[in-house]
Amino acid sequence: MEKLNLPSYPFRIKNNEKHYLIFDEVRKKYIVLTPEEWVRQHYIHFLLKEKNYPISLVAVEKQFTINNLKKRTDILVFSPEGTPNIIVECKAPHIKITQDTFDQIARYNLKLNANYLIVTNGLEHYYCKLDPDNETYVFLKEIPSYKI
């Protein structure tokens, strides 16, 4: 897999004759290793190891409903109170991040009301903080670390 603009981590990877699989620490199972999953697993580890978010607050492919359509977040980080705090939208490294990507995560956030949004393809990362007073997003240089 491609080297990403994230730290390297010691992933558990195996081959099951058809596919390579990567172990997801959050879901506690092996997942087919696609380019998007490669980015997602790196970003999960980044949140856990570099930003110190507890694994108990992290959900992967959390399902929710918008206008009777089932959607899933790539990564959803909750606050200690159980409310959505960070939504992460992961794309494969070869996928260019466009306005459509931001529109997708913004639609998700109309339902989830998270404080922060992250869009990444593993090479480029965009961080936004919700400004509820002005109903806008403010772009940040990085996402804050977990604070108790």
mmCIF file of N, CA, C and O in Angstrom, residues 87-124:
data_model
loop_
_atom_site.group_PDB
_atom_site.id
_atom_site.type_symbol
_atom_site.label_atom_id
_atom_site.label_comp_id
_atom_site.label_asym_id
_atom_site.label_seq_id
_atom_site.Cartn_x
_atom_site.Cartn_y
_atom_site.Cartn_z
ATOM 1 N N ILE A 87 -16.259 14.083 13.235
ATOM 2 C CA ILE A 87 -16.590 13.191 12.121
ATOM 3 C C ILE A 87 -15.385 13.202 11.190
ATOM 4 O O ILE A 87 -14.882 14.269 10.829
ATOM 5 N N VAL A 88 -14.933 12.003 10.798
ATOM 6 C CA VAL A 88 -13.822 11.888 9.854
ATOM 7 C C VAL A 88 -14.333 11.199 8.596
ATOM 8 O O VAL A 88 -14.909 10.112 8.673
ATOM 9 N N GLU A 89 -14.134 11.844 7.463
ATOM 10 C CA GLU A 89 -14.470 11.264 6.167
ATOM 11 C C GLU A 89 -13.157 10.883 5.484
ATOM 12 O O GLU A 89 -12.299 11.737 5.265
ATOM 13 N N CYS A 90 -12.997 9.588 5.199
ATOM 14 C CA CYS A 90 -11.772 9.081 4.581
ATOM 15 C C CYS A 90 -12.017 8.743 3.119
ATOM 16 O O CYS A 90 -13.040 8.139 2.783
ATOM 17 N N LYS A 91 -11.079 9.101 2.294
ATOM 18 C CA LYS A 91 -11.092 8.747 0.880
ATOM 19 C C LYS A 91 -9.793 8.016 0.569
ATOM 20 O O LYS A 91 -8.793 8.171 1.278
ATOM 21 N N ALA A 92 -9.792 7.240 -0.488
ATOM 22 C CA ALA A 92 -8.571 6.573 -0.933
ATOM 23 C C ALA A 92 -7.566 7.632 -1.381
ATOM 24 O O ALA A 92 -7.960 8.725 -1.807
ATOM 25 N N PRO A 93 -6.267 7.335 -1.291
ATOM 26 C CA PRO A 93 -5.252 8.329 -1.654
ATOM 27 C C PRO A 93 -5.377 8.880 -3.073
ATOM 28 O O PRO A 93 -5.046 10.039 -3.302
ATOM 29 N N HIS A 94 -5.875 8.099 -4.002
ATOM 30 C CA HIS A 94 -5.974 8.577 -5.388
ATOM 31 C C HIS A 94 -7.221 9.436 -5.623
ATOM 32 O O HIS A 94 -7.374 10.012 -6.696
ATOM 33 N N ILE A 95 -8.090 9.546 -4.623
ATOM 34 C CA ILE A 95 -9.308 10.355 -4.746
ATOM 35 C C ILE A 95 -8.991 11.787 -4.343
ATOM 36 O O ILE A 95 -8.539 12.044 -3.223
ATOM 37 N N LYS A 96 -9.244 12.707 -5.244
ATOM 38 C CA LYS A 96 -9.020 14.130 -4.959
ATOM 39 C C LYS A 96 -10.131 14.627 -4.036
ATOM 40 O O LYS A 96 -11.297 14.286 -4.218
ATOM 41 N N ILE A 97 -9.749 15.403 -3.047
ATOM 42 C CA ILE A 97 -10.733 15.981 -2.133
ATOM 43 C C ILE A 97 -11.334 17.212 -2.799
ATOM 44 O O ILE A 97 -10.609 18.132 -3.189
ATOM 45 N N THR A 98 -12.656 17.199 -2.949
ATOM 46 C CA THR A 98 -13.352 18.267 -3.669
ATOM 47 C C THR A 98 -14.434 18.875 -2.781
ATOM 48 O O THR A 98 -14.675 18.422 -1.658
ATOM 49 N N GLN A 99 -15.120 19.850 -3.334
ATOM 50 C CA GLN A 99 -16.244 20.464 -2.630
ATOM 51 C C GLN A 99 -17.309 19.409 -2.319
ATOM 52 O O GLN A 99 -17.955 19.465 -1.275
ATOM 53 N N ASP A 100 -17.484 18.443 -3.208
ATOM 54 C CA ASP A 100 -18.468 17.379 -2.965
ATOM 55 C C ASP A 100 -18.157 16.606 -1.678
ATOM 56 O O ASP A 100 -19.067 16.205 -0.957
ATOM 57 N N THR A 101 -16.876 16.396 -1.412
ATOM 58 C CA THR A 101 -16.474 15.697 -0.188
ATOM 59 C C THR A 101 -16.880 16.507 1.033
ATOM 60 O O THR A 101 -17.414 15.959 2.002
ATOM 61 N N PHE A 102 -16.640 17.818 0.983
ATOM 62 C CA PHE A 102 -17.029 18.677 2.102
ATOM 63 C C PHE A 102 -18.548 18.748 2.230
ATOM 64 O O PHE A 102 -19.080 18.755 3.337
ATOM 65 N N ASP A 103 -19.250 18.769 1.105
ATOM 66 C CA ASP A 103 -20.723 18.788 1.137
ATOM 67 C C ASP A 103 -21.254 17.519 1.801
ATOM 68 O O ASP A 103 -22.207 17.566 2.587
ATOM 69 N N GLN A 104 -20.634 16.382 1.493
ATOM 70 C CA GLN A 104 -21.055 15.110 2.079
ATOM 71 C C GLN A 104 -20.921 15.142 3.600
ATOM 72 O O GLN A 104 -21.873 14.825 4.318
ATOM 73 N N ILE A 105 -19.770 15.541 4.110
ATOM 74 C CA ILE A 105 -19.558 15.539 5.553
ATOM 75 C C ILE A 105 -20.414 16.618 6.227
ATOM 76 O O ILE A 105 -20.902 16.431 7.334
ATOM 77 N N ALA A 106 -20.650 17.731 5.537
ATOM 78 C CA ALA A 106 -21.519 18.784 6.088
ATOM 79 C C ALA A 106 -22.961 18.285 6.205
ATOM 80 O O ALA A 106 -23.646 18.577 7.185
ATOM 81 N N ARG A 107 -23.432 17.504 5.210
ATOM 82 C CA ARG A 107 -24.778 16.907 5.295
ATOM 83 C C ARG A 107 -24.866 15.961 6.485
ATOM 84 O O ARG A 107 -25.845 15.959 7.218
ATOM 85 N N TYR A 108 -23.829 15.155 6.660
ATOM 86 C CA TYR A 108 -23.802 14.249 7.810
ATOM 87 C C TYR A 108 -23.893 15.047 9.107
ATOM 88 O O TYR A 108 -24.575 14.671 10.045
ATOM 89 N N ASN A 109 -23.200 16.184 9.120
ATOM 90 C CA ASN A 109 -23.159 16.951 10.354
ATOM 91 C C ASN A 109 -24.464 17.693 10.647
ATOM 92 O O ASN A 109 -24.715 18.065 11.784
ATOM 93 N N LEU A 110 -25.296 17.908 9.641
ATOM 94 C CA LEU A 110 -26.625 18.475 9.918
ATOM 95 C C LEU A 110 -27.392 17.561 10.863
ATOM 96 O O LEU A 110 -28.172 18.018 11.695
ATOM 97 N N LYS A 111 -27.162 16.268 10.745
ATOM 98 C CA LYS A 111 -27.821 15.276 11.593
ATOM 99 C C LYS A 111 -27.053 15.052 12.899
ATOM 100 O O LYS A 111 -27.646 14.940 13.963
ATOM 101 N N LEU A 112 -25.722 14.997 12.819
ATOM 102 C CA LEU A 112 -24.921 14.576 13.976
ATOM 103 C C LEU A 112 -24.469 15.728 14.887
ATOM 104 O O LEU A 112 -24.204 15.508 16.055
ATOM 105 N N ASN A 113 -24.347 16.936 14.345
ATOM 106 C CA ASN A 113 -23.930 18.102 15.144
ATOM 107 C C ASN A 113 -22.594 17.934 15.855
ATOM 108 O O ASN A 113 -22.455 18.269 17.026
ATOM 109 N N ALA A 114 -21.597 17.440 15.159
ATOM 110 C CA ALA A 114 -20.260 17.305 15.741
ATOM 111 C C ALA A 114 -19.579 18.666 15.786
ATOM 112 O O ALA A 114 -19.924 19.568 15.032
ATOM 113 N N ASN A 115 -18.601 18.789 16.663
ATOM 114 C CA ASN A 115 -17.850 20.039 16.794
ATOM 115 C C ASN A 115 -16.794 20.203 15.708
ATOM 116 O O ASN A 115 -16.466 21.316 15.315
ATOM 117 N N TYR A 116 -16.222 19.065 15.264
ATOM 118 C CA TYR A 116 -15.122 19.102 14.305
ATOM 119 C C TYR A 116 -15.405 18.167 13.136
ATOM 120 O O TYR A 116 -16.006 17.107 13.317
ATOM 121 N N LEU A 117 -14.920 18.552 11.964
ATOM 122 C CA LEU A 117 -14.998 17.718 10.772
ATOM 123 C C LEU A 117 -13.585 17.564 10.221
ATOM 124 O O LEU A 117 -12.820 18.524 10.185
ATOM 125 N N ILE A 118 -13.274 16.340 9.790
ATOM 126 C CA ILE A 118 -11.983 16.065 9.179
ATOM 127 C C ILE A 118 -12.245 15.352 7.858
ATOM 128 O O ILE A 118 -13.030 14.410 7.810
ATOM 129 N N VAL A 119 -11.581 15.818 6.815
ATOM 130 C CA VAL A 119 -11.629 15.153 5.517
ATOM 131 C C VAL A 119 -10.187 14.809 5.162
ATOM 132 O O VAL A 119 -9.309 15.678 5.215
ATOM 133 N N THR A 120 -9.943 13.531 4.824
ATOM 134 C CA THR A 120 -8.584 13.104 4.509
ATOM 135 C C THR A 120 -8.582 12.044 3.412
ATOM 136 O O THR A 120 -9.499 11.236 3.325
ATOM 137 N N ASN A 121 -7.539 12.082 2.591
ATOM 138 C CA ASN A 121 -7.277 10.979 1.668
ATOM 139 C C ASN A 121 -5.939 10.337 2.037
ATOM 140 O O ASN A 121 -5.350 9.617 1.244
ATOM 141 N N GLY A 122 -5.480 10.627 3.242
ATOM 142 C CA GLY A 122 -4.219 10.081 3.723
ATOM 143 C C GLY A 122 -3.016 10.912 3.308
ATOM 144 O O GLY A 122 -1.961 10.828 3.926
ATOM 145 N N LEU A 123 -3.181 11.705 2.273
ATOM 146 C CA LEU A 123 -2.103 12.570 1.794
ATOM 147 C C LEU A 123 -2.371 14.021 2.165
ATOM 148 O O LEU A 123 -1.463 14.755 2.550
ATOM 149 N N GLU A 124 -3.630 14.424 2.048
ATOM 150 C CA GLU A 124 -4.069 15.762 2.440
ATOM 151 C C GLU A 124 -5.108 15.619 3.542
ATOM 152 O O GLU A 124 -5.941 14.710 3.495
#
